[in-house]
Amino acid sequence: MKRFYFFILCALFSVYHVSAKKINLAKGATTDSVGYCIKLPYELIKNKLIVKIEIGNQEHRFLFDTGAPVSISETLLNDIKPTEKSDVKVVDANGKKGKLTGAILSELKMDKVRFTDIPVLVLPDSSIFLECWKIDGIIGSNILKNSIVRFEPKDSLIIITDDETKLPLKTENASELSFDKQKSPYFKIRLENKKEEKVLFDTGDGNLFSLKKWGVRSIKRKNIFKSIALGYGNSGIGIWGNSDSSIVYRIQFSEVKLNNTLIRNIVASSTSSLGSRIGSELLKYGVVTVDYKNKKFYFEPFDLITNAYIKDWNIDFVYLDGKLCVGALWGNFNGELNYNDEIIQVDDIPLEGMSRCDILMGSFLLNKEKAELTVRSKDQSIRKVFIEKK
């Protein structure tokens, strides 16, 4: 369930056109290593998996994001000086279109295993998630296309190998994988009434389940949910900025079947994304293996039946024009709180003058069940409003 929806920067790209020079992201990368077994410890920051890799004999911090292609910062691009560049049109997590530079990265090492000729996207240094997570790029699915990737959350470890015999895989924990043009992995989950939903396994999304908005109508028509809440607002940040304001939903499912595992009381929020996603919060409930090579998705649960319900705030938050604002409202505030109201203080912590990274990382709301917001409305009136997790 989303803790602070605006804090979750979904670094999801969908390539819908490549310019004439053909920076082909699906090409992936090559390696001379055979039988490799890469072990990458990761640091978990706001449900983002941060790993260390090597480029040009220098260590760099990268986000490990199965929902994106390999990407690097503008600064890193200038350091490596690639000979081949091209414009690439992309769609971000909110369905917004834009253009980035594509390039060929000559070499990248993960745990001393060398990958070469890697097509990458170049992210602007001004990107919020580059700055706030202090990273230089993204390890994405296109470099993993010939590998098997295992996420072991109890050890904060990612294992990457080309040999499935090196991993303790069980066929009863597997389902089929499919891929999009940038090699991002998709599998199917089963909702109530046996309705199947195709989802992207996206470790760049820090949530458990995000539901494409245009699929909500079918779910409502077939009554495939336990409860539903309706709001209006702007909640998600992608590469091209905030999502457009619109009706948003929170839907609670009595149970969702993921391979052979029942996960109960999942709460999903609708997004402007082109598809539904299972994010990195799944790693709280089990070990995940994405077998790109053999097109299999494995989930080994810590418990056979998992209750995934977690209390959440009755509003969503959004970062707009350098300010923390009210996103979607989940409940009746009798006009005391409105979409886009600026939040200038949380309890006794003033937000004005706070850096955007401090705001986005949201430490002022950690370990709280209730909070008093001081808000400023469009008419510049100031008032205090209580919010709580429900």
Coordinates of N, CA and C in Angstrom, one line a residue, residues 174-176 187-200 209 211-212 214-216 218-219 222 224 253 255-259 276 278:
A174 N 6.6 -21.0 -10.0 CA 6.8 -20.3 -11.2 C 5.5 -20.0 -12.0
S175 N 5.6 -18.9 -12.8 CA 4.6 -18.6 -13.8 C 5.3 -18.1 -15.0
E176 N 4.6 -17.9 -16.1 CA 5.2 -17.4 -17.4 C 5.5 -15.9 -17.4
F187 N 4.0 -10.6 -15.9 CA 3.4 -11.9 -15.6 C 2.0 -11.6 -15.2
K188 N 1.2 -12.7 -14.9 CA -0.2 -12.5 -14.6 C -0.5 -12.9 -13.1
I189 N -1.3 -12.0 -12.5 CA -1.9 -12.4 -11.2 C -3.3 -12.7 -11.3
R190 N -3.9 -13.3 -10.3 CA -5.4 -13.6 -10.4 C -6.1 -12.9 -9.3
L191 N -7.0 -12.0 -9.7 CA -7.8 -11.3 -8.7 C -9.0 -12.1 -8.3
E192 N -9.9 -11.5 -7.5 CA -11.1 -12.2 -7.1 C -12.0 -12.6 -8.3
N193 N -12.8 -13.6 -8.2 CA -13.7 -14.1 -9.3 C -12.8 -14.6 -10.5
K194 N -11.5 -14.9 -10.2 CA -10.6 -15.5 -11.1 C -10.3 -14.6 -12.3
K195 N -10.4 -13.3 -12.1 CA -10.0 -12.4 -13.2 C -8.5 -12.3 -13.2
E196 N -7.9 -12.4 -14.4 CA -6.5 -12.3 -14.5 C -6.1 -10.8 -14.8
E197 N -5.0 -10.4 -14.3 CA -4.5 -9.0 -14.5 C -3.0 -9.2 -14.9
K198 N -2.6 -8.6 -16.0 CA -1.2 -8.6 -16.4 C -0.5 -7.5 -15.7
V199 N 0.6 -7.8 -15.1 CA 1.3 -6.8 -14.3 C 2.8 -6.8 -14.7
L200 N 3.4 -5.6 -14.6 CA 4.8 -5.4 -14.7 C 5.5 -5.6 -13.4
F209 N 1.1 -2.8 -5.2 CA 0.2 -3.0 -6.4 C -0.3 -1.7 -6.8
L211 N -2.6 -0.1 -10.0 CA -3.6 -0.5 -11.0 C -3.8 0.5 -12.0
K212 N -3.7 0.1 -13.3 CA -4.0 1.1 -14.4 C -5.5 1.5 -14.3
W214 N -7.7 2.7 -16.4 CA -8.7 2.3 -17.3 C -9.2 0.9 -17.1
G215 N -8.5 0.1 -16.2 CA -8.9 -1.2 -15.8 C -9.9 -1.2 -14.7
V216 N -10.0 0.0 -14.0 CA -10.9 0.0 -12.8 C -12.4 -0.2 -13.2
S218 N -13.7 -2.2 -15.4 CA -14.0 -3.6 -15.5 C -14.0 -4.3 -14.2
I219 N -13.2 -3.8 -13.3 CA -13.1 -4.4 -11.9 C -14.4 -4.0 -11.2
K222 N -17.5 -6.0 -12.6 CA -17.5 -7.4 -12.2 C -17.4 -7.6 -10.7
I224 N -15.2 -7.1 -8.5 CA -14.0 -7.8 -8.0 C -13.2 -7.0 -7.0
F253 N -8.7 -5.5 -2.3 CA -9.0 -6.8 -2.8 C -9.0 -7.8 -1.6
E255 N -8.5 -10.9 -1.8 CA -7.3 -11.7 -2.0 C -6.8 -11.6 -3.5
V256 N -5.5 -11.8 -3.6 CA -4.9 -11.8 -4.9 C -4.0 -13.0 -4.9
K257 N -4.1 -13.8 -6.0 CA -3.2 -15.0 -6.1 C -2.0 -14.7 -7.0
L258 N -0.8 -14.8 -6.5 CA 0.4 -14.6 -7.2 C 1.1 -15.9 -7.2
N259 N 1.2 -16.5 -8.4 CA 1.6 -17.9 -8.6 C 0.8 -18.8 -7.7
S276 N -0.7 -2.0 -15.2 CA -0.6 -2.3 -13.8 C 0.8 -2.8 -13.4
I278 N 3.3 -4.6 -10.1 CA 3.7 -5.1 -8.8 C 5.1 -4.5 -8.5

